[in-house]
PDB file of C-alpha atoms and ligand atoms in Angstrom:
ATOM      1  CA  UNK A  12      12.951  -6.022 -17.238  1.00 52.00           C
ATOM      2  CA  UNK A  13      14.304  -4.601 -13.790  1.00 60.00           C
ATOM      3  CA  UNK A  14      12.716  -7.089 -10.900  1.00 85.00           C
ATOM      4  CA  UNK A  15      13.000  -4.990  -7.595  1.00 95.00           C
ATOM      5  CA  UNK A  16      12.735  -6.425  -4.290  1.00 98.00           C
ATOM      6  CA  UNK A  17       9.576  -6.049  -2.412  1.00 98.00           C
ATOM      7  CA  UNK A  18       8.484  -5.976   1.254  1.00 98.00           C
ATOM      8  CA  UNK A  19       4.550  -6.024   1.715  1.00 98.00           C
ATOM      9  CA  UNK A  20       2.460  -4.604   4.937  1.00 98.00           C
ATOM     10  CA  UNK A  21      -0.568  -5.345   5.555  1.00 98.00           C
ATOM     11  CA  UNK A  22      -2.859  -5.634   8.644  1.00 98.00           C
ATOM     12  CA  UNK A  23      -6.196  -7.193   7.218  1.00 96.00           C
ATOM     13  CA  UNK A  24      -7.701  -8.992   4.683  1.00 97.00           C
ATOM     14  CA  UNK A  25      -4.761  -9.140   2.201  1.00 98.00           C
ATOM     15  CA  UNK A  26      -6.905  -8.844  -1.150  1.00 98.00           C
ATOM     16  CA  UNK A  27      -4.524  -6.421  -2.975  1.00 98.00           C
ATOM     17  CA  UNK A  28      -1.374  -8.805  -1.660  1.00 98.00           C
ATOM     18  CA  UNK A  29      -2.907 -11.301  -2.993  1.00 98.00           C
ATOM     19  CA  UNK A  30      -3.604  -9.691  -6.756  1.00 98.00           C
ATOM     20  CA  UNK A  31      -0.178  -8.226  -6.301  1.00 98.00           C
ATOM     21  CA  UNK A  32       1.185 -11.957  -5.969  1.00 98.00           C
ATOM     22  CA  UNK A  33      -0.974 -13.330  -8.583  1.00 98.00           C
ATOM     23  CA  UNK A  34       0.090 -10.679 -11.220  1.00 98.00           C
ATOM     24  CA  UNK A  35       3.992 -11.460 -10.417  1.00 98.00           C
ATOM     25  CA  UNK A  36       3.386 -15.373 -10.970  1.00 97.00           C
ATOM     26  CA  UNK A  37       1.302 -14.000 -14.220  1.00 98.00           C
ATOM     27  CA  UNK A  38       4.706 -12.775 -15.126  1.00 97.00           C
ATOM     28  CA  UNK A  39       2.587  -9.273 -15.251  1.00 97.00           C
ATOM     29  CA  UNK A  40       4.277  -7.678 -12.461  1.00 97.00           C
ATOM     30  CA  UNK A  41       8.170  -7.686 -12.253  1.00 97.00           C
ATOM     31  CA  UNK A  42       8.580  -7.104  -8.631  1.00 97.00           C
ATOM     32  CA  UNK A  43      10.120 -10.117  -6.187  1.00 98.00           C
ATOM     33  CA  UNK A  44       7.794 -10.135  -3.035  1.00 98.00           C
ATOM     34  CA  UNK A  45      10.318 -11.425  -0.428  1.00 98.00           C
ATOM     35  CA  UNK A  46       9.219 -10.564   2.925  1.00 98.00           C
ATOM     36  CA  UNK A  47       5.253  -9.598   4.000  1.00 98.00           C
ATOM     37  CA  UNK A  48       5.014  -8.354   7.742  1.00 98.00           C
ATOM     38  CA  UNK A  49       1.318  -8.070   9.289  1.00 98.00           C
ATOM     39  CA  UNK A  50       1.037  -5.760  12.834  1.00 98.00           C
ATOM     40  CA  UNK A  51      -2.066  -8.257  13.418  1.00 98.00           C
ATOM     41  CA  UNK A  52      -1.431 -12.158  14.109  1.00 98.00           C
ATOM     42  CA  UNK A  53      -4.463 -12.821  12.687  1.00 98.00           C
ATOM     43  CA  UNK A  54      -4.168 -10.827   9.418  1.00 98.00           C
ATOM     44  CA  UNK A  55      -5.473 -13.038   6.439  1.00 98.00           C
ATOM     45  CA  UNK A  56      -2.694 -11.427   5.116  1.00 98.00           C
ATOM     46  CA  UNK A  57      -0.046 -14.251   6.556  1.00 98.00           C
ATOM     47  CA  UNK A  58      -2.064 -17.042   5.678  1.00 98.00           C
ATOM     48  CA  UNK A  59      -2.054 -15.806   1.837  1.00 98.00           C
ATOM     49  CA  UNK A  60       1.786 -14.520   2.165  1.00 98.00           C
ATOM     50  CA  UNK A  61       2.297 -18.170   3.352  1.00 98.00           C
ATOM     51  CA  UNK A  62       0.303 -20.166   0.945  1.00 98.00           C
ATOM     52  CA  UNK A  63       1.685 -18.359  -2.028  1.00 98.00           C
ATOM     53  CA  UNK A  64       5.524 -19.457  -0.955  1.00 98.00           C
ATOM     54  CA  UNK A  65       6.602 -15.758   0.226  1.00 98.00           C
ATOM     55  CA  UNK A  66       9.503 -16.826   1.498  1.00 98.00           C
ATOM     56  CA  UNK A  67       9.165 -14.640   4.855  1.00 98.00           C
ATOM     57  CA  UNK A  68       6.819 -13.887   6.507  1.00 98.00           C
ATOM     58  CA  UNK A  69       6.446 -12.022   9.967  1.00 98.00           C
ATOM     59  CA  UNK A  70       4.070 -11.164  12.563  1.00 98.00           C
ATOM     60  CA  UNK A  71       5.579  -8.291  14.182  1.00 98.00           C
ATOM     61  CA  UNK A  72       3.589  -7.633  17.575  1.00 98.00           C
ATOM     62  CA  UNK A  73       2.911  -4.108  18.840  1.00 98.00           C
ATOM     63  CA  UNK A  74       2.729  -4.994  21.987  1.00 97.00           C
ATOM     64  CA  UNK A  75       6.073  -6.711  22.171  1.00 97.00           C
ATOM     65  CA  UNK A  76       7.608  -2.761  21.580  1.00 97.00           C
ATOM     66  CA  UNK A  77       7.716  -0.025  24.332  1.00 97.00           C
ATOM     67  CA  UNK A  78       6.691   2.524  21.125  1.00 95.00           C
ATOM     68  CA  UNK A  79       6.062   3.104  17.678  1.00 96.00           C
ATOM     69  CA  UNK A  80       9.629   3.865  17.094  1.00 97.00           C
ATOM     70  CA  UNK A  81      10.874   0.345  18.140  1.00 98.00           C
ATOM     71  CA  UNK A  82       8.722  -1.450  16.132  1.00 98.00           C
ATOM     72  CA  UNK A  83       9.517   0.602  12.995  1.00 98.00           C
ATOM     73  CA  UNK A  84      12.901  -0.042  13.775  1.00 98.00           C
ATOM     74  CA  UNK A  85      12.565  -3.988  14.270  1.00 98.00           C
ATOM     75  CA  UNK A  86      10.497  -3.599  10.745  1.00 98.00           C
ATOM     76  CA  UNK A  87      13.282  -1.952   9.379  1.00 98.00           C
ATOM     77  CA  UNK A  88      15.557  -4.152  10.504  1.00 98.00           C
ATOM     78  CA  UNK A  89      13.961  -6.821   8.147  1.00 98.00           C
ATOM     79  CA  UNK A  90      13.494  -5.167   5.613  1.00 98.00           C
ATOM     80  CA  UNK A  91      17.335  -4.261   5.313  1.00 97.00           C
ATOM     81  CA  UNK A  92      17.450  -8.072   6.293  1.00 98.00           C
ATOM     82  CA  UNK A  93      15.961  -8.800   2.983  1.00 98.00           C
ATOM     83  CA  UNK A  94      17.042  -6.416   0.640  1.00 97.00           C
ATOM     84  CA  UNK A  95      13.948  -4.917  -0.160  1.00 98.00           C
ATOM     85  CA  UNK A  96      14.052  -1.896  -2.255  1.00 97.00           C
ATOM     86  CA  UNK A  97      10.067  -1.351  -1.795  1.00 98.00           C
ATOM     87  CA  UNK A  98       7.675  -1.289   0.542  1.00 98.00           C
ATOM     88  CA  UNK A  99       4.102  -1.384  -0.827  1.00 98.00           C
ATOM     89  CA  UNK A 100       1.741  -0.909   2.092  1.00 98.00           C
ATOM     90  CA  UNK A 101      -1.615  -2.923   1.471  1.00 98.00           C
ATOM     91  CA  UNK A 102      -4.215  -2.197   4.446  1.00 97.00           C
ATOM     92  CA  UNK A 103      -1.547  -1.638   6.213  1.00 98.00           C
ATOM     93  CA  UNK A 104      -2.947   0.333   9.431  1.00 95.00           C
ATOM     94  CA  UNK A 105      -0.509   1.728  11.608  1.00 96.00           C
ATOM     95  CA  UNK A 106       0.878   4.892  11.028  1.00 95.00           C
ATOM     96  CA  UNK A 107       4.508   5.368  10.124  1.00 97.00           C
ATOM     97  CA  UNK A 108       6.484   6.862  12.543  1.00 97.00           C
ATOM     98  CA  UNK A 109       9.092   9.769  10.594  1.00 96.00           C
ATOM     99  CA  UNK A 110      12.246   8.201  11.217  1.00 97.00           C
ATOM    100  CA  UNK A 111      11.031   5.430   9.139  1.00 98.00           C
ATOM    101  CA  UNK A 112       9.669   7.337   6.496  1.00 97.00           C
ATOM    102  CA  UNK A 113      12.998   9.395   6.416  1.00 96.00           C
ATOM    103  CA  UNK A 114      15.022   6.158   6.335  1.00 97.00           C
ATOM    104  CA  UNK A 115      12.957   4.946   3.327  1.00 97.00           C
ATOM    105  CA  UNK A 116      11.734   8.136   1.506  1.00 94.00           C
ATOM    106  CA  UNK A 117      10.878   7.496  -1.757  1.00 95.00           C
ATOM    107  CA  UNK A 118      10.772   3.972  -1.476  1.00 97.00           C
ATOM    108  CA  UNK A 119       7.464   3.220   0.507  1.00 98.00           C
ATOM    109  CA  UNK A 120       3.809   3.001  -1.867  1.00 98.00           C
ATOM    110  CA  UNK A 121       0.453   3.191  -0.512  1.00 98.00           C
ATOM    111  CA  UNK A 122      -3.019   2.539  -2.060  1.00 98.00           C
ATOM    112  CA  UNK A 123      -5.895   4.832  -0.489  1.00 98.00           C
ATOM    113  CA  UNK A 124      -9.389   4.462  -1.598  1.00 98.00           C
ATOM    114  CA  UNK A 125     -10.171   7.944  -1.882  1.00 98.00           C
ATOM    115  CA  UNK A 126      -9.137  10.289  -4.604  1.00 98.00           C
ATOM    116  CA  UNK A 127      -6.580  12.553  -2.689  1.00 98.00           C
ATOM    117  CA  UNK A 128      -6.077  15.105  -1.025  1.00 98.00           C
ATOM    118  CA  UNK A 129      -9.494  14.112  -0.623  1.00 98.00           C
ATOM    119  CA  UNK A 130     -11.028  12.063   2.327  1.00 98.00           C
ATOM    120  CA  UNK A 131      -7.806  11.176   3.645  1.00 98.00           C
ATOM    121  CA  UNK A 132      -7.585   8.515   7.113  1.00 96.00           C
ATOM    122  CA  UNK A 133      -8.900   5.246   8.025  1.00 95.00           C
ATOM    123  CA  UNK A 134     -12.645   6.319   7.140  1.00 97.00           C
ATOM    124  CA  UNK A 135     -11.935   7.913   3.594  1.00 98.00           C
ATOM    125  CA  UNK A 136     -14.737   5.533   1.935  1.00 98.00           C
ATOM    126  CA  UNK A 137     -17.641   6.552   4.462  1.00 98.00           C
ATOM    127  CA  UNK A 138     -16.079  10.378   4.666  1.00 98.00           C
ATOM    128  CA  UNK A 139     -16.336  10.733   0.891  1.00 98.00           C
ATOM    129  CA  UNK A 140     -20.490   9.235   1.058  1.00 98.00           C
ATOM    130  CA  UNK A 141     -21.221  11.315   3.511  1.00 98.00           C
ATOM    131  CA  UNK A 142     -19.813  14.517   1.972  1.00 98.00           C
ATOM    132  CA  UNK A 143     -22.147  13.516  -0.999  1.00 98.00           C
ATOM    133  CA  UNK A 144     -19.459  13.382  -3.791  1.00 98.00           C
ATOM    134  CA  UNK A 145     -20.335  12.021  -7.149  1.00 98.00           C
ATOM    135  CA  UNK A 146     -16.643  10.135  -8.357  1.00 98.00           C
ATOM    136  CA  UNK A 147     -14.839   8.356  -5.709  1.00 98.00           C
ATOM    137  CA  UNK A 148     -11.370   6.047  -6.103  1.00 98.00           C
ATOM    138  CA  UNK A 149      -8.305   5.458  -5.707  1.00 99.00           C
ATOM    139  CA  UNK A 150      -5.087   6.655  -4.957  1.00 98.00           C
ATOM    140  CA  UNK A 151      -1.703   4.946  -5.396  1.00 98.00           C
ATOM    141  CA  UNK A 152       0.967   7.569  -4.079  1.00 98.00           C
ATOM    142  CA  UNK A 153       4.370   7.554  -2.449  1.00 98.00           C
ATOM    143  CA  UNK A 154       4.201   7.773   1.246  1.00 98.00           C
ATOM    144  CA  UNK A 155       5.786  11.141   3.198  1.00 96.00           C
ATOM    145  CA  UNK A 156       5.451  12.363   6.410  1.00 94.00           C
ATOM    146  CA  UNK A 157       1.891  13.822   5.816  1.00 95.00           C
ATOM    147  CA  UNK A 158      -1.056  11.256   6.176  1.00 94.00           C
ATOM    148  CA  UNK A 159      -1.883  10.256   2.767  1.00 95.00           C
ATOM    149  CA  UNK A 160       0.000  13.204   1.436  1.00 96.00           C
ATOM    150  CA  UNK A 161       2.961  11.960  -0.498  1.00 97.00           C
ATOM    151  CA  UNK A 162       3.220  12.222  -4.232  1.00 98.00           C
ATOM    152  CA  UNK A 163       0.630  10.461  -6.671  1.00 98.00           C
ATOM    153  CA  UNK A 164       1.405   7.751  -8.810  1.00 98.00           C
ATOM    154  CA  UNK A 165      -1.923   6.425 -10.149  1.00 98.00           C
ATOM    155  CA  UNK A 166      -5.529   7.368  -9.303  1.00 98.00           C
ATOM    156  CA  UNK A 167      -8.698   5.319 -10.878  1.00 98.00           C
ATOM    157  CA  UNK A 168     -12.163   7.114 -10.934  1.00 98.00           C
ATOM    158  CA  UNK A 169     -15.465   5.185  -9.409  1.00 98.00           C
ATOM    159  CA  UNK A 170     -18.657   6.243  -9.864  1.00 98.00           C
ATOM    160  CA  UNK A 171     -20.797   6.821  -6.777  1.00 98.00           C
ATOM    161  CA  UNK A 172     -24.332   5.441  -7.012  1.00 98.00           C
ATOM    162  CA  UNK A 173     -27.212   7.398  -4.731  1.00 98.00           C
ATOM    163  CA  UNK A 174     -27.786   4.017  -3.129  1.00 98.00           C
ATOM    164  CA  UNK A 175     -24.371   3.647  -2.022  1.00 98.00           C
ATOM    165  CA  UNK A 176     -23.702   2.253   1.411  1.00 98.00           C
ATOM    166  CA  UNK A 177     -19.994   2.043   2.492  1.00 98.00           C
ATOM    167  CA  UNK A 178     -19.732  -1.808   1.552  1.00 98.00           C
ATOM    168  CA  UNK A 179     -21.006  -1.276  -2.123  1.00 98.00           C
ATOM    169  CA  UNK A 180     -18.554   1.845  -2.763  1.00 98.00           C
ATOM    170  CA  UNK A 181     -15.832   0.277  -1.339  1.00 98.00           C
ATOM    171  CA  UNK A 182     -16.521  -3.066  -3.409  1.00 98.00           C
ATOM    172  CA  UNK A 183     -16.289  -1.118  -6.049  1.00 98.00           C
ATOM    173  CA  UNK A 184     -13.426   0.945  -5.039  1.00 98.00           C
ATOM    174  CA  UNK A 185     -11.601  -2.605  -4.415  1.00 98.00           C
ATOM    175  CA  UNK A 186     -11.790  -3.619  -7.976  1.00 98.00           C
ATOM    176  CA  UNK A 187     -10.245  -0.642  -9.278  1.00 98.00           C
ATOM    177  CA  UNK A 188      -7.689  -1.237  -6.434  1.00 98.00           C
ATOM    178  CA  UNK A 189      -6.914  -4.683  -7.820  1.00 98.00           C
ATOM    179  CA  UNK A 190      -6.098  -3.394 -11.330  1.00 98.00           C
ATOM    180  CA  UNK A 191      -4.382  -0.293 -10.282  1.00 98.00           C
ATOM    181  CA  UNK A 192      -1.747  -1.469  -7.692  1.00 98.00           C
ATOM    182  CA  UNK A 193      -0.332  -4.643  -9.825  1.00 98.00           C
ATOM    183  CA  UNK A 194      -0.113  -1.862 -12.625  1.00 98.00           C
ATOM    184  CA  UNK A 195       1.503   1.358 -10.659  1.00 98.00           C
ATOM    185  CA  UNK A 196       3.902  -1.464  -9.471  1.00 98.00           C
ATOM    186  CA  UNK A 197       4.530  -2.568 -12.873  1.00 98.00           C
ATOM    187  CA  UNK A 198       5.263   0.913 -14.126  1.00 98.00           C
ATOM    188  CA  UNK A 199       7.360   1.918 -11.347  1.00 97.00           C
ATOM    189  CA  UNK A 200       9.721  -1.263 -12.098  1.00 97.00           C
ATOM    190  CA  UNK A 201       9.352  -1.141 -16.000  1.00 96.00           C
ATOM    191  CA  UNK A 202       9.149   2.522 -16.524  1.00 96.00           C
ATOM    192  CA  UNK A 203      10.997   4.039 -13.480  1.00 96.00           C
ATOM    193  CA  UNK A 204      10.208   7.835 -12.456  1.00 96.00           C
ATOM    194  CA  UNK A 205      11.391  11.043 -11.304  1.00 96.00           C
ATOM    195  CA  UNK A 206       9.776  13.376  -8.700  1.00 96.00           C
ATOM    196  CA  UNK A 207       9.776  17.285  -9.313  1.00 96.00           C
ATOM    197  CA  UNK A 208       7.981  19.218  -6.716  1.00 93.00           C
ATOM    198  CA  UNK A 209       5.082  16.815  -5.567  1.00 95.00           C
ATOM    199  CA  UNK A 210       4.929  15.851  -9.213  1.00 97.00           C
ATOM    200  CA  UNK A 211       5.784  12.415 -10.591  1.00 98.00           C
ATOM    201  CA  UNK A 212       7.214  12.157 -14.160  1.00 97.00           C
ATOM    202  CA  UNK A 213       7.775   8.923 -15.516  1.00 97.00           C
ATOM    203  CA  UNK A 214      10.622   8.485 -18.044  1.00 96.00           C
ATOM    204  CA  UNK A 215       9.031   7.157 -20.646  1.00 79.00           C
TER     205      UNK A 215
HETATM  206  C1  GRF B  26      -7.871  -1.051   0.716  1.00 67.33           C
HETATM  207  O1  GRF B  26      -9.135  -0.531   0.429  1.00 67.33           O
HETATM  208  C2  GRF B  26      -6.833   0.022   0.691  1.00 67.33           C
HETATM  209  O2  GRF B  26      -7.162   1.089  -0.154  1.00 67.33           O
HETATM  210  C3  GRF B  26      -6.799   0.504   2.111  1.00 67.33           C
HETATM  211  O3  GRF B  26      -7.031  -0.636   2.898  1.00 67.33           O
HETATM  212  C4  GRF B  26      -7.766  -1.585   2.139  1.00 67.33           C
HETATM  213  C5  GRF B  26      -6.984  -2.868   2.194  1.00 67.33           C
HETATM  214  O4  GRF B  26      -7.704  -3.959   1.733  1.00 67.33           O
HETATM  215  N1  GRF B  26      -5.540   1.147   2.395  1.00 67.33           N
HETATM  216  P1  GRF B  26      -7.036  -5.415   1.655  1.00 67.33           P
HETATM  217  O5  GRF B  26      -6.508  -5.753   3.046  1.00 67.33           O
HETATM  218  O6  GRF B  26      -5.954  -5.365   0.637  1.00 67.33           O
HETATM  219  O7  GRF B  26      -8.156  -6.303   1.285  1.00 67.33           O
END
């Protein structure tokens, strides 16, 4: 089994870090998280980087950069710091600026809870009850310079209930999210995968 080195971003609550992390100590998920940055000081994300022994972990403050370009750059910086082949992005809510995306194409994962292309943004869950739609999800996809627009990797289906309000979907969406990440992850390590057009083959 190939381990790769892995960065993780994350602004908020930190719930797929922390399945990602428990399916690595399960020996489930060969990927070596070594470095978590959070834009937000406050992230949950730290504390449960810090209590499962990442060993480092960063607050990287926005306002301590004169643009978005700077702090990509001091991210970057650490994550070349670190080795890390990956980035997985988990909640992670700033948007990439392109140099960054250019300097790691191909290497940085995101999980959307929307099945794309659609309802992409930072409201897909409410977007995708309001348009009425019947199957909601997931979307685990390589990140490009298009919002939520880079290759797919995995997508789960949920089921959207008439009754739905945007906590219950998203609940729901979460728990496919917790399965699916750990696994893409997984695959991507175990596996390993080519990209023709916006199409990902994997190789086995
Ligand atoms: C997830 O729903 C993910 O799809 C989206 O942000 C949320 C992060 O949740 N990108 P958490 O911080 O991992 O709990």
């Amino acid at each position: 089994m190939n381990s790769k080195a892995v960065a993780v971003m994350a602004s908020g609550r930190g719930t797929n870090l922390k399945v990602i992390l428990e399916s690595v100590t399960k020996g489930e998920c060969p990927v070596d998280v070594r470095l978590v940055i959070s834009d937000k000081g406050d992230a949950e994300a730290l504390t449960i980087a810090r209590e499962a022994g990442v060993p480092y972990v960063a607050h990287v403050d926005p306002k301590k950069f004169s643009g978005r370009e700077q702090f990509d750059a001091e991210c970057a910086e650490l994550l070349d710091r670190h080795s890390c082949q990956w980035i997985v992005l988990a909640g992670y809510m700033r948007i990439l600026s392109s140099s960054f995306v250019r300097r790691f194409r191909g290497r940085i994962i995101n999980i959307h809870p929307s099945l794309l292309p659609s309802f992409v943004g930072a409201k897909a869950v409410e977007d995708a009850l309001e348009y009425g739609v019947k199957v909601s999800g997931c979307t685990v996809h390589l990140v490009d310079e298009v919002l939520d627009g880079g290759p797919i990797l995995a997508q789960s289906v949920v089921t959207v209930f008439d009754d739905d309000t945007r906590d219950s979907l998203h609940t729901r969406i979460q728990i496919e999210e917790y399965k699916l990440y750990p696994a893409t992850l997984a695959r991507m390590a175990n596996e390993g995968f080519d990209i023709e057009g916006r199409q990902v083959i994997w190789k086995k």
